[in-house]
Structure formats: C-alpha cells, structure tokens
Tab-separated table of C-alpha atoms in Angstrom:
chain	number	residue	atom	x	y	z
A	430	UNK	CA	71.488	182.088	148.954
A	431	UNK	CA	68.471	182.215	151.318
A	432	UNK	CA	66.402	183.608	148.629
A	433	UNK	CA	67.429	181.035	146.201
A	434	UNK	CA	66.806	178.444	148.364
A	435	UNK	CA	63.448	179.686	149.093
A	436	UNK	CA	62.720	180.034	145.337
A	437	UNK	CA	64.015	176.631	144.681
A	438	UNK	CA	62.349	175.079	147.362
A	439	UNK	CA	58.910	176.737	146.545
A	440	UNK	CA	59.446	175.535	142.830
A	441	UNK	CA	59.640	171.983	143.507
A	442	UNK	CA	57.455	171.988	146.883
A	443	UNK	CA	54.093	170.736	145.008
A	444	UNK	CA	55.971	167.981	142.720
A	445	UNK	CA	54.708	164.534	142.775
A	446	UNK	CA	56.846	161.806	144.584
A	447	UNK	CA	57.191	158.212	144.173
A	448	UNK	CA	58.550	156.445	147.074
A	449	UNK	CA	60.214	153.956	145.390
A	450	UNK	CA	61.714	151.842	148.392
A	451	UNK	CA	59.463	151.191	151.353
A	452	UNK	CA	57.835	148.918	153.705
A	453	UNK	CA	54.362	148.724	155.185
A	454	UNK	CA	52.901	149.317	158.459
A	455	UNK	CA	52.255	147.253	161.291
A	456	UNK	CA	49.077	146.364	163.141
A	457	UNK	CA	48.526	148.760	166.000
A	458	UNK	CA	50.586	151.554	164.341
A	459	UNK	CA	48.084	154.359	165.652
A	460	UNK	CA	49.147	153.489	169.487
A	461	UNK	CA	53.177	154.130	168.712
A	462	UNK	CA	53.710	151.959	172.107
A	463	UNK	CA	56.915	149.838	172.243
A	464	UNK	CA	57.401	149.041	175.847
A	465	UNK	CA	58.410	152.204	177.753
A	466	UNK	CA	59.664	153.678	174.717
A	467	UNK	CA	58.044	155.123	171.815
A	468	UNK	CA	58.069	152.536	169.036
A	469	UNK	CA	59.208	155.311	166.324
A	470	UNK	CA	62.959	155.395	168.078
A	471	UNK	CA	63.419	151.908	166.447
A	472	UNK	CA	63.187	153.289	162.930
A	473	UNK	CA	66.052	155.783	163.736
A	474	UNK	CA	68.435	152.695	164.457
A	475	UNK	CA	69.873	149.665	163.002
A	476	UNK	CA	70.804	148.744	166.240
A	477	UNK	CA	69.090	145.440	168.189
A	478	UNK	CA	70.416	145.752	171.535
A	479	UNK	CA	67.998	147.344	174.199
A	480	UNK	CA	70.702	149.791	175.488
A	481	UNK	CA	70.999	151.330	171.882
A	482	UNK	CA	67.318	151.893	171.909
A	483	UNK	CA	67.020	153.283	175.256
A	484	UNK	CA	69.996	155.421	175.213
A	485	UNK	CA	71.614	156.391	171.854
A	486	UNK	CA	68.707	157.213	169.668
A	487	UNK	CA	67.613	160.133	171.374
A	488	UNK	CA	71.135	161.413	171.338
A	489	UNK	CA	71.159	160.805	167.271
A	490	UNK	CA	70.909	163.626	164.790
A	491	UNK	CA	68.278	162.073	162.620
A	492	UNK	CA	65.830	161.499	165.444
A	493	UNK	CA	66.416	164.843	167.280
A	494	UNK	CA	65.549	166.456	163.859
A	495	UNK	CA	62.709	164.321	163.024
A	496	UNK	CA	60.901	165.152	166.513
A	497	UNK	CA	61.361	168.724	165.672
A	498	UNK	CA	59.853	168.151	162.116
A	499	UNK	CA	56.959	166.154	163.395
A	500	UNK	CA	56.256	168.561	166.197
A	501	UNK	CA	55.700	171.132	163.614
A	502	UNK	CA	53.561	169.116	161.723
A	503	UNK	CA	51.251	168.473	164.678
A	504	UNK	CA	51.237	171.929	165.593
A	505	UNK	CA	53.485	171.229	168.981
A	506	UNK	CA	55.871	173.949	169.713
A	507	UNK	CA	59.633	173.072	169.703
A	508	UNK	CA	59.986	174.226	173.303
A	509	UNK	CA	62.678	172.479	175.248
A	510	UNK	CA	64.510	169.750	174.199
A	511	UNK	CA	64.519	167.315	176.803
A	512	UNK	CA	60.753	166.811	176.979
A	513	UNK	CA	60.292	167.205	173.360
A	514	UNK	CA	59.488	163.457	172.570
A	515	UNK	CA	57.051	162.881	175.565
A	516	UNK	CA	54.977	166.089	173.937
A	517	UNK	CA	55.177	165.079	170.653
A	518	UNK	CA	53.748	161.526	171.685
A	519	UNK	CA	50.906	163.085	173.398
A	520	UNK	CA	49.990	165.364	170.717
A	521	UNK	CA	50.170	162.396	168.383
A	522	UNK	CA	47.730	160.697	170.307
A	523	UNK	CA	45.235	163.727	170.194
A	524	UNK	CA	45.601	164.282	166.443
A	525	UNK	CA	45.332	160.582	165.614
A	526	UNK	CA	42.426	160.306	167.628
A	527	UNK	CA	39.780	157.638	166.515
A	528	UNK	CA	40.697	158.401	162.740
A	529	UNK	CA	44.044	156.808	162.007
A	530	UNK	CA	43.529	156.399	158.681
A	531	UNK	CA	42.937	160.455	157.965
A	532	UNK	CA	45.979	161.066	159.904
A	533	UNK	CA	47.987	158.783	157.759
A	534	UNK	CA	46.516	160.228	154.607
A	535	UNK	CA	47.384	163.840	156.046
A	536	UNK	CA	50.976	162.642	156.273
A	537	UNK	CA	51.070	161.459	152.840
A	538	UNK	CA	49.492	164.172	151.365
A	539	UNK	CA	52.017	166.670	153.131
A	540	UNK	CA	54.917	164.773	151.474
A	541	UNK	CA	53.396	164.768	147.959
A	542	UNK	CA	53.651	160.951	148.017
A	543	UNK	CA	51.652	159.516	144.693
A	544	UNK	CA	52.585	156.088	144.645
A	545	UNK	CA	54.725	153.625	147.028
A	546	UNK	CA	56.673	150.596	145.703
A	547	UNK	CA	56.659	148.028	148.752
A	548	UNK	CA	59.077	145.504	149.640
A	549	UNK	CA	57.110	142.744	150.489
A	550	UNK	CA	59.645	141.142	153.179
A	551	UNK	CA	58.168	142.749	156.492
A	552	UNK	CA	56.919	139.931	158.263
A	553	UNK	CA	53.671	137.890	158.165
A	554	UNK	CA	51.906	140.182	160.510
A	555	UNK	CA	52.410	143.330	158.686
A	556	UNK	CA	49.842	144.981	156.595
A	557	UNK	CA	49.288	143.361	153.029
A	558	UNK	CA	49.807	145.932	149.961
A	559	UNK	CA	46.273	145.989	149.691
A	560	UNK	CA	45.623	146.997	153.388
A	561	UNK	CA	48.444	149.679	152.891
A	562	UNK	CA	46.877	151.156	149.840
A	563	UNK	CA	43.445	151.279	151.518
A	564	UNK	CA	45.076	153.276	154.733
A	565	UNK	CA	46.930	155.653	152.686
A	566	UNK	CA	44.663	155.988	149.971
A	567	UNK	CA	46.994	155.962	147.062
A	568	UNK	CA	48.659	153.147	144.722
A	569	UNK	CA	51.136	150.832	146.506
A	570	UNK	CA	52.910	148.366	144.152
A	571	UNK	CA	55.120	145.397	145.296
A	572	UNK	CA	58.757	144.817	145.108
A	573	UNK	CA	59.360	141.155	145.989
A	574	UNK	CA	62.240	139.825	148.084
A	575	UNK	CA	63.661	136.973	146.289
A	576	UNK	CA	65.390	135.282	149.383
A	577	UNK	CA	61.981	134.912	151.225
A	578	UNK	CA	60.620	133.454	148.056
A	579	UNK	CA	63.490	130.921	147.929
A	580	UNK	CA	62.913	130.206	151.430
A	581	UNK	CA	59.335	129.331	150.788
A	582	UNK	CA	60.314	127.046	148.090
A	583	UNK	CA	62.402	125.190	150.356
A	584	UNK	CA	59.810	124.823	153.188
A	585	UNK	CA	57.172	123.766	150.447
A	586	UNK	CA	59.357	120.904	149.801
A	587	UNK	CA	58.677	119.240	152.962
A	588	UNK	CA	60.198	116.123	152.692
A	589	UNK	CA	60.993	115.634	149.074
A	590	UNK	CA	64.324	115.660	147.826
A	591	UNK	CA	65.421	119.107	146.508
A	592	UNK	CA	68.080	119.497	143.500
A	593	UNK	CA	69.269	122.213	141.647
A	594	UNK	CA	66.844	121.517	138.559
A	595	UNK	CA	63.897	120.996	140.901
A	596	UNK	CA	64.567	124.325	143.185
A	597	UNK	CA	65.337	126.502	140.174
A	598	UNK	CA	62.019	125.135	138.320
A	599	UNK	CA	59.843	125.843	141.487
A	600	UNK	CA	61.656	129.345	142.335
A	601	UNK	CA	61.358	130.626	138.665
A	602	UNK	CA	57.527	129.567	138.831
A	603	UNK	CA	57.085	131.667	142.225
A	604	UNK	CA	58.957	134.530	140.917
A	605	UNK	CA	56.581	134.246	137.778
A	606	UNK	CA	53.589	134.212	140.086
A	607	UNK	CA	54.531	137.153	141.764
A	608	UNK	CA	54.826	139.276	138.490
A	609	UNK	CA	51.491	138.103	137.155
A	610	UNK	CA	50.136	139.300	140.544
A	611	UNK	CA	51.655	142.793	139.866
A	612	UNK	CA	54.985	142.723	141.167
A	613	UNK	CA	56.930	145.645	139.784
A	614	UNK	CA	60.440	144.324	140.876
A	615	UNK	CA	62.592	142.159	142.947
A	616	UNK	CA	64.817	142.949	145.749
A	617	UNK	CA	68.001	140.832	147.331
A	618	UNK	CA	69.171	141.249	150.852
A	619	UNK	CA	72.309	139.302	149.835
A	620	UNK	CA	74.324	141.693	151.700
A	621	UNK	CA	73.003	140.521	155.015
A	622	UNK	CA	73.203	136.868	154.348
A	623	UNK	CA	76.368	136.235	152.100
A	624	UNK	CA	77.689	139.455	151.011
A	625	UNK	CA	77.715	141.071	147.687
A	626	UNK	CA	80.594	139.083	146.384
A	627	UNK	CA	78.546	136.875	144.305
A	628	UNK	CA	80.363	135.104	141.453
A	629	UNK	CA	77.966	133.018	139.516
A	630	UNK	CA	78.449	129.353	140.848
A	631	UNK	CA	78.689	126.585	138.556
A	632	UNK	CA	76.194	123.735	137.973
A	633	UNK	CA	78.094	121.372	139.976
A	634	UNK	CA	78.675	123.875	142.857
A	635	UNK	CA	75.069	124.430	143.037
A	636	UNK	CA	74.202	120.594	142.983
A	637	UNK	CA	76.712	120.312	145.878
A	638	UNK	CA	75.463	122.683	147.874
A	639	UNK	CA	71.796	121.234	147.614
A	640	UNK	CA	73.278	117.781	148.524
A	641	UNK	CA	74.809	119.548	151.622
A	642	UNK	CA	71.928	121.873	152.538
A	643	UNK	CA	70.262	121.872	155.955
A	644	UNK	CA	66.961	122.496	154.533
A	645	UNK	CA	65.047	123.090	157.444
A	646	UNK	CA	67.450	125.656	158.628
A	647	UNK	CA	67.794	127.246	155.408
A	648	UNK	CA	64.163	127.595	154.999
A	649	UNK	CA	64.103	129.550	158.191
A	650	UNK	CA	66.776	131.875	157.097
A	651	UNK	CA	68.881	131.172	153.784
A	652	UNK	CA	72.323	132.311	153.866
A	653	UNK	CA	74.244	129.437	152.100
A	654	UNK	CA	76.545	131.444	149.879
A	655	UNK	CA	76.409	129.143	147.139
A	656	UNK	CA	72.620	129.360	147.044
A	657	UNK	CA	72.241	132.497	147.715
A	658	UNK	CA	74.353	133.392	144.669
A	659	UNK	CA	72.406	130.861	142.542
A	660	UNK	CA	69.044	132.529	143.470
A	661	UNK	CA	70.411	136.071	142.811
A	662	UNK	CA	72.000	135.477	139.296
A	663	UNK	CA	68.692	133.233	138.473
A	664	UNK	CA	66.421	136.132	139.733
A	665	UNK	CA	68.496	138.685	137.436
A	666	UNK	CA	68.324	136.515	134.431
A	667	UNK	CA	64.369	136.584	135.149
A	668	UNK	CA	64.334	140.210	135.686
A	669	UNK	CA	66.143	140.763	132.370
A	670	UNK	CA	63.824	138.637	130.380
A	671	UNK	CA	60.672	140.263	132.072
A	672	UNK	CA	62.176	143.683	131.845
A	673	UNK	CA	62.129	144.259	135.922
A	674	UNK	CA	64.492	145.858	138.001
A	675	UNK	CA	66.414	144.207	140.818
A	676	UNK	CA	67.204	146.032	144.227
A	677	UNK	CA	69.950	144.980	146.087
A	678	UNK	CA	70.454	146.332	149.820
A	679	UNK	CA	73.868	147.978	149.833
A	680	UNK	CA	75.996	149.335	152.621
A	681	UNK	CA	75.019	150.023	156.613
A	682	UNK	CA	72.162	147.909	158.503
A	683	UNK	CA	71.937	146.163	161.284
A	684	UNK	CA	74.837	144.084	163.040
A	685	UNK	CA	74.392	140.822	160.705
A	686	UNK	CA	76.053	143.565	157.811
A	687	UNK	CA	79.815	143.204	157.520
A	688	UNK	CA	80.404	146.343	155.826
A	689	UNK	CA	83.268	145.652	153.529
A	690	UNK	CA	81.214	142.825	152.029
A	691	UNK	CA	78.293	145.377	151.298
A	692	UNK	CA	79.973	147.217	149.091
A	693	UNK	CA	78.198	147.743	145.556
A	694	UNK	CA	81.559	147.442	143.321
A	695	UNK	CA	81.547	143.725	144.227
A	696	UNK	CA	78.394	143.213	142.184
A	697	UNK	CA	80.613	144.020	139.049
A	698	UNK	CA	80.707	140.499	137.810
A	699	UNK	CA	77.012	140.409	137.550
A	700	UNK	CA	76.935	143.847	136.037
A	701	UNK	CA	79.139	143.134	133.341
A	702	UNK	CA	78.082	139.165	132.406
A	703	UNK	CA	76.106	139.165	129.251
A	704	UNK	CA	73.368	136.997	130.597
A	705	UNK	CA	72.301	139.769	133.298
A	706	UNK	CA	73.429	143.343	132.073
A	707	UNK	CA	70.006	143.961	130.676
A	708	UNK	CA	68.830	143.292	134.190
A	709	UNK	CA	68.212	146.882	135.840
A	710	UNK	CA	69.638	147.041	139.209
A	711	UNK	CA	68.794	149.719	141.862
A	712	UNK	CA	71.352	150.094	144.764
A	713	UNK	CA	69.593	150.909	147.846
A	714	UNK	CA	70.729	153.046	150.474
A	715	UNK	CA	74.454	152.989	149.745
A	716	UNK	CA	75.879	154.447	152.561
A	717	UNK	CA	78.941	154.752	153.240
A	718	UNK	CA	79.636	153.577	149.485
A	719	UNK	CA	77.666	156.534	147.831
A	720	UNK	CA	80.393	157.304	145.650
A	721	UNK	CA	80.933	153.670	144.617
A	722	UNK	CA	77.239	153.493	143.744
A	723	UNK	CA	77.523	156.664	141.833
A	724	UNK	CA	80.358	155.606	139.945
A	725	UNK	CA	78.934	152.255	138.860
A	726	UNK	CA	75.833	154.165	137.575
A	727	UNK	CA	78.082	156.402	135.319
A	728	UNK	CA	79.705	153.140	133.604
A	729	UNK	CA	76.974	150.658	133.929
A	730	UNK	CA	73.827	151.855	131.811
A	731	UNK	CA	71.644	149.422	133.891
A	732	UNK	CA	72.540	150.697	137.508
A	733	UNK	CA	70.689	153.261	139.530
A	734	UNK	CA	71.156	154.896	142.799
A	735	UNK	CA	68.552	154.926	145.761
A	736	UNK	CA	69.754	156.886	149.125
A	737	UNK	CA	66.565	155.792	151.163
A	738	UNK	CA	67.800	154.716	154.387
A	739	UNK	CA	70.524	157.442	154.401
A	740	UNK	CA	68.282	160.470	154.334
A	741	UNK	CA	66.257	160.155	157.524
A	742	UNK	CA	68.896	158.369	159.618
A	743	UNK	CA	71.845	160.907	159.082
A	744	UNK	CA	69.467	164.014	159.402
A	745	UNK	CA	69.587	167.377	157.123
A	746	UNK	CA	73.372	168.481	156.493
A	747	UNK	CA	74.247	164.582	155.812
A	748	UNK	CA	71.290	164.313	153.344
A	749	UNK	CA	72.710	167.167	151.183
A	750	UNK	CA	76.179	165.912	151.312
A	751	UNK	CA	74.695	162.295	150.166
A	752	UNK	CA	72.585	163.925	147.775
A	753	UNK	CA	75.341	165.837	146.244
A	754	UNK	CA	77.903	163.430	146.253
A	755	UNK	CA	75.840	160.992	144.239
A	756	UNK	CA	74.835	163.829	141.829
A	757	UNK	CA	78.762	164.339	141.261
A	758	UNK	CA	79.245	161.110	139.294
A	759	UNK	CA	75.582	159.791	138.761
A	760	UNK	CA	73.306	160.854	136.263
A	761	UNK	CA	70.591	162.785	137.544
A	762	UNK	CA	68.065	160.435	135.325
A	763	UNK	CA	69.499	157.647	137.465
A	764	UNK	CA	68.917	158.714	140.925
A	765	UNK	CA	65.669	157.515	142.775
A	766	UNK	CA	63.806	158.900	145.631
A	767	UNK	CA	62.909	156.677	148.591
A	768	UNK	CA	62.059	156.918	152.267
A	769	UNK	CA	62.297	153.275	153.370
A	770	UNK	CA	59.855	154.297	155.791
A	771	UNK	CA	58.263	151.321	157.692
A	772	UNK	CA	55.997	150.257	160.474
A	773	UNK	CA	54.810	154.137	160.989
A	774	UNK	CA	53.519	156.438	158.292
A	775	UNK	CA	55.517	159.231	159.765
A	776	UNK	CA	58.620	157.535	158.482
A	777	UNK	CA	57.411	157.580	155.059
A	778	UNK	CA	56.534	161.142	155.536
A	779	UNK	CA	60.128	162.175	157.228
A	780	UNK	CA	62.029	160.128	154.193
A	781	UNK	CA	60.317	161.790	151.354
A	782	UNK	CA	59.927	165.463	153.047
A	783	UNK	CA	63.291	165.328	153.802
A	784	UNK	CA	64.622	164.091	150.274
A	785	UNK	CA	62.503	167.132	148.745
A	786	UNK	CA	63.987	169.899	151.146
A	787	UNK	CA	67.620	168.419	150.838
A	788	UNK	CA	67.250	168.064	147.004
A	789	UNK	CA	66.096	171.594	146.935
A	790	UNK	CA	69.048	173.017	148.919
A	791	UNK	CA	71.694	170.996	146.881
A	792	UNK	CA	70.160	172.155	143.466
A	793	UNK	CA	70.010	175.542	145.070
A	794	UNK	CA	73.700	175.722	145.880
A	795	UNK	CA	74.580	174.690	142.314
A	796	UNK	CA	72.446	177.361	140.846
A	797	UNK	CA	73.909	180.146	143.462
A	798	UNK	CA	77.602	178.906	142.311
A	799	UNK	CA	76.859	179.264	138.609
A	800	UNK	CA	77.029	175.667	138.043
A	801	UNK	CA	73.448	175.256	137.007
A	802	UNK	CA	70.805	177.364	135.462
A	803	UNK	CA	67.551	177.920	137.427
A	804	UNK	CA	65.422	176.294	134.402
A	805	UNK	CA	66.996	173.098	134.849
A	806	UNK	CA	65.817	172.681	138.411
A	807	UNK	CA	62.440	171.652	137.867
A	808	UNK	CA	62.792	168.783	135.279
A	809	UNK	CA	65.813	167.428	137.342
A	810	UNK	CA	63.816	167.621	140.512
A	811	UNK	CA	60.763	165.948	138.832
A	812	UNK	CA	62.973	162.962	137.318
A	813	UNK	CA	64.596	162.146	140.817
A	814	UNK	CA	61.246	162.582	143.038
A	815	UNK	CA	58.877	160.599	140.587
A	816	UNK	CA	59.867	160.395	136.818
A	817	UNK	CA	62.849	158.517	137.288
A	818	UNK	CA	61.097	155.502	139.080
A	819	UNK	CA	58.047	155.535	136.951
A	820	UNK	CA	60.155	155.164	133.799
A	821	UNK	CA	62.439	152.515	135.448
A	822	UNK	CA	59.485	150.390	137.233
A	823	UNK	CA	57.280	151.074	134.445
A	824	UNK	CA	54.588	152.168	136.568
A	825	UNK	CA	52.210	153.307	133.666
A	826	UNK	CA	51.501	149.807	133.188
A	827	UNK	CA	47.917	148.946	134.806
A	828	UNK	CA	48.500	146.884	137.790
A	829	UNK	CA	46.209	144.102	138.852
A	830	UNK	CA	43.607	144.474	141.707
A	831	UNK	CA	45.779	143.959	144.968
A	832	UNK	CA	43.733	141.174	146.540
A	833	UNK	CA	46.678	138.824	146.828
A	834	UNK	CA	48.778	138.302	150.072
A	835	UNK	CA	52.295	139.551	149.895
A	836	UNK	CA	53.417	135.937	151.015
A	837	UNK	CA	53.092	133.105	148.504
A	838	UNK	CA	49.797	131.165	148.821
A	839	UNK	CA	51.361	127.983	148.167
A	840	UNK	CA	51.004	125.635	151.116
A	841	UNK	CA	54.303	125.403	153.447
A	842	UNK	CA	55.452	128.985	152.225
A	843	UNK	CA	57.376	130.041	155.180
A	844	UNK	CA	56.808	133.438	156.918
A	845	UNK	CA	58.827	136.086	155.374
A	846	UNK	CA	61.220	137.629	157.600
A	847	UNK	CA	61.551	140.994	159.128
A	848	UNK	CA	63.152	143.996	157.955
A	849	UNK	CA	66.914	143.445	156.479
A	850	UNK	CA	67.232	139.654	158.263
C-alpha cells in the first residue's frame, strides 16, 4: 500500500491547483503577532472566546499537524512538541526577513496554486484582490458576498425610503456592477444570518419586511429572515441568467451558526424551483453535512461540493475520511478543492497541500482495493484540483484589470464584515 501511495502521490504532485474558495491577506501578515499568541492560532478555530484561543487550539489535531508541516517547509526540525510553536515562529521570522512577498510566493509555488478565487467579504482593511495578486504573483478572481452588497444598498439609501422594488433594482445593479468588474461568482452567508431554510417569500411578505425594517441596524448586519431569503433568491435568479455560480456557506462556523439550520438539504426548494434551477450552486465546507451535500450533488445537476474549511481544521485522517465520503456519492466531476485560507499565506498553503495529500491517499486506497484503475487517477485528480473549478467558474474568460476595490465604490456603501459574520 505504501508503494501505491507514494507512486500516486508523485503522479499528482505537480498538477496545478485552483483554490476555489479563499480569502485575502491582512496587512502586517508577515509579522504574525496577535497579542501574546501567534496570529495563526486564530486560523485553526471558529471559536471567538479568548480561552479557546489560549487553551484549546494548541491541543487540536489540525493545528498540531500544521505546525509539523510548516516546520518541515521552513527547515525547522520537529523536535519536542512543547516548544515547536515558538521555534516555528522564530524560524518563520528569519525566513520571511525583509522579503515577505517572496516568502508568500514560495508557499504558493510549493502548493502548486495557479489561481485563487477570493471571497470579497473579509473586512475593509484587508488586501484588495489586486494587492493580493501582486503579493502572490498569480491571478486572483473575486467571488462577491451578496449579503455585503445588500447591506451596502441599505446604507447608501440614507434617509430615502426603501421599498421592495427600489431595493431590488439597486441590488441587481450592484451585483451586475461586480460582474462587469470581473467577479466570477456570488456567495451567501445566509447560514450565519437566518439559516438555509429559505422558502421564496411572496412580494407582499418582502414589502412588509421592508416597511418594518430597522434599516440602520440591518445595514450593519443583515439578518432579517425575509430580506435574506429575498436577497438569496434574487441573486440566484441573476446568477442563472449571467451563467455564474452561487456559493453557500454550509455547516460549521463560529458560534453564530445553529448547525441544524446550516444543513444543505434545506436548500431543496431553491434547487428545485424553475426560476433558479439553472443557477450552479457550490456548497462550501459542509462538515458535518458532507453526506447530505454529496447526495444533493448526485441528484441535482447544478450542485457542486467543496470541503475547504473541513480539510485544514480537522487534519489529515479526517480530511481523508471527508474526501472519501464525498466521493462515495458526489460525482468526481463535481468535487472542488479550496483552502478557505485567510489572513496568512500559510493557510492557503496548508489547505491546498493537505487537499492534495489526502486526495492522493484516498485514490491510492481505491486502487489498492481494486475499485479503481491507476490510469483513472490523474484525470480525476486534475479535475478535482483545478479542472472542475475552471469549468464551473468559466476561468478561461479573460478577466478585466484588478484595479477596483473589493467594496462597492458607491457613496455610503458599508464596510464588508469579517469572515462568516
């Protein structure tokens, strides 16, 4: 078995990878400081309470495995586990030196990342797509968070009245503006705000919701369930018309997520409706609903599956189980690789490196068991790592110059919220 794993690992080691779901870097990422604890700890937990960051992350499988992996990349011996974090941080500072961009590019080259699809909803102080692309020296395409656009529309109205019709008109205009600027898809975080049980509201329900709306509060954080549903269905219809995919956060996240409401099977009405069934849907993360997501991909032609946050947070063994579980029902042509990397380039590196390693082991096990022929491996892996995303997002289309900010330039547009919120 070990010989097969090594052989298959070598055969897919140099395949290009499209990171189809990630976020940008934060200013000062090269310093890696977050109070008395390394900033990287924040990337291995969805917890927001200080005690979790201080006590729990260091004991998690995903973080321990990451430290060993990045130590190897940096040329730092694994040594004893108790001081590994401190030694990695010291070694990183030496390697980064005064050439942080070169360091980031080395990481991305090592992970064979060719293109990144960046969720724009990461906060107004983060790198723009253009800044991110210049830092890592490879294409960065944008995926626009629809709730952030909706919040911006509410903020831009100021004291003017907002009705169902006026909001929808401006919302569609703003989404189309992002498409003209080069966006390759949309994303919804409805799972955080109202859950995924989103039956299409009637015109009278939406009109009533806007009459009652606390516009100032909703411009800061949109969570009205009727308006969220209206935003999702409106964006899905536009995406279907424009030929763009719509991503949904699914499953685990920070403590704002009520897990039963983040089950992708709740999206069934949207997937079956005639007005939205042509919208390609990407289900992101999916833990602990990988089986449900794979089922939906098996019965709805427009549904695709991503495991991005699941891979680095759960670590190698669980990553293999998640990929194997997804491939048990999800067609290999509909599984997409992504890192959910954010803040620090090590996270994009870790997510995509571990994706490739775990995928190789899963495919090697299939070959060893006689369930797959070795000749099938390379095309399947090439599709999952890059080809499927290139097809779904139509990445062959020439992008416009990345000289626009990731937040709408319309006066009064609110800053985009941080991850997941």
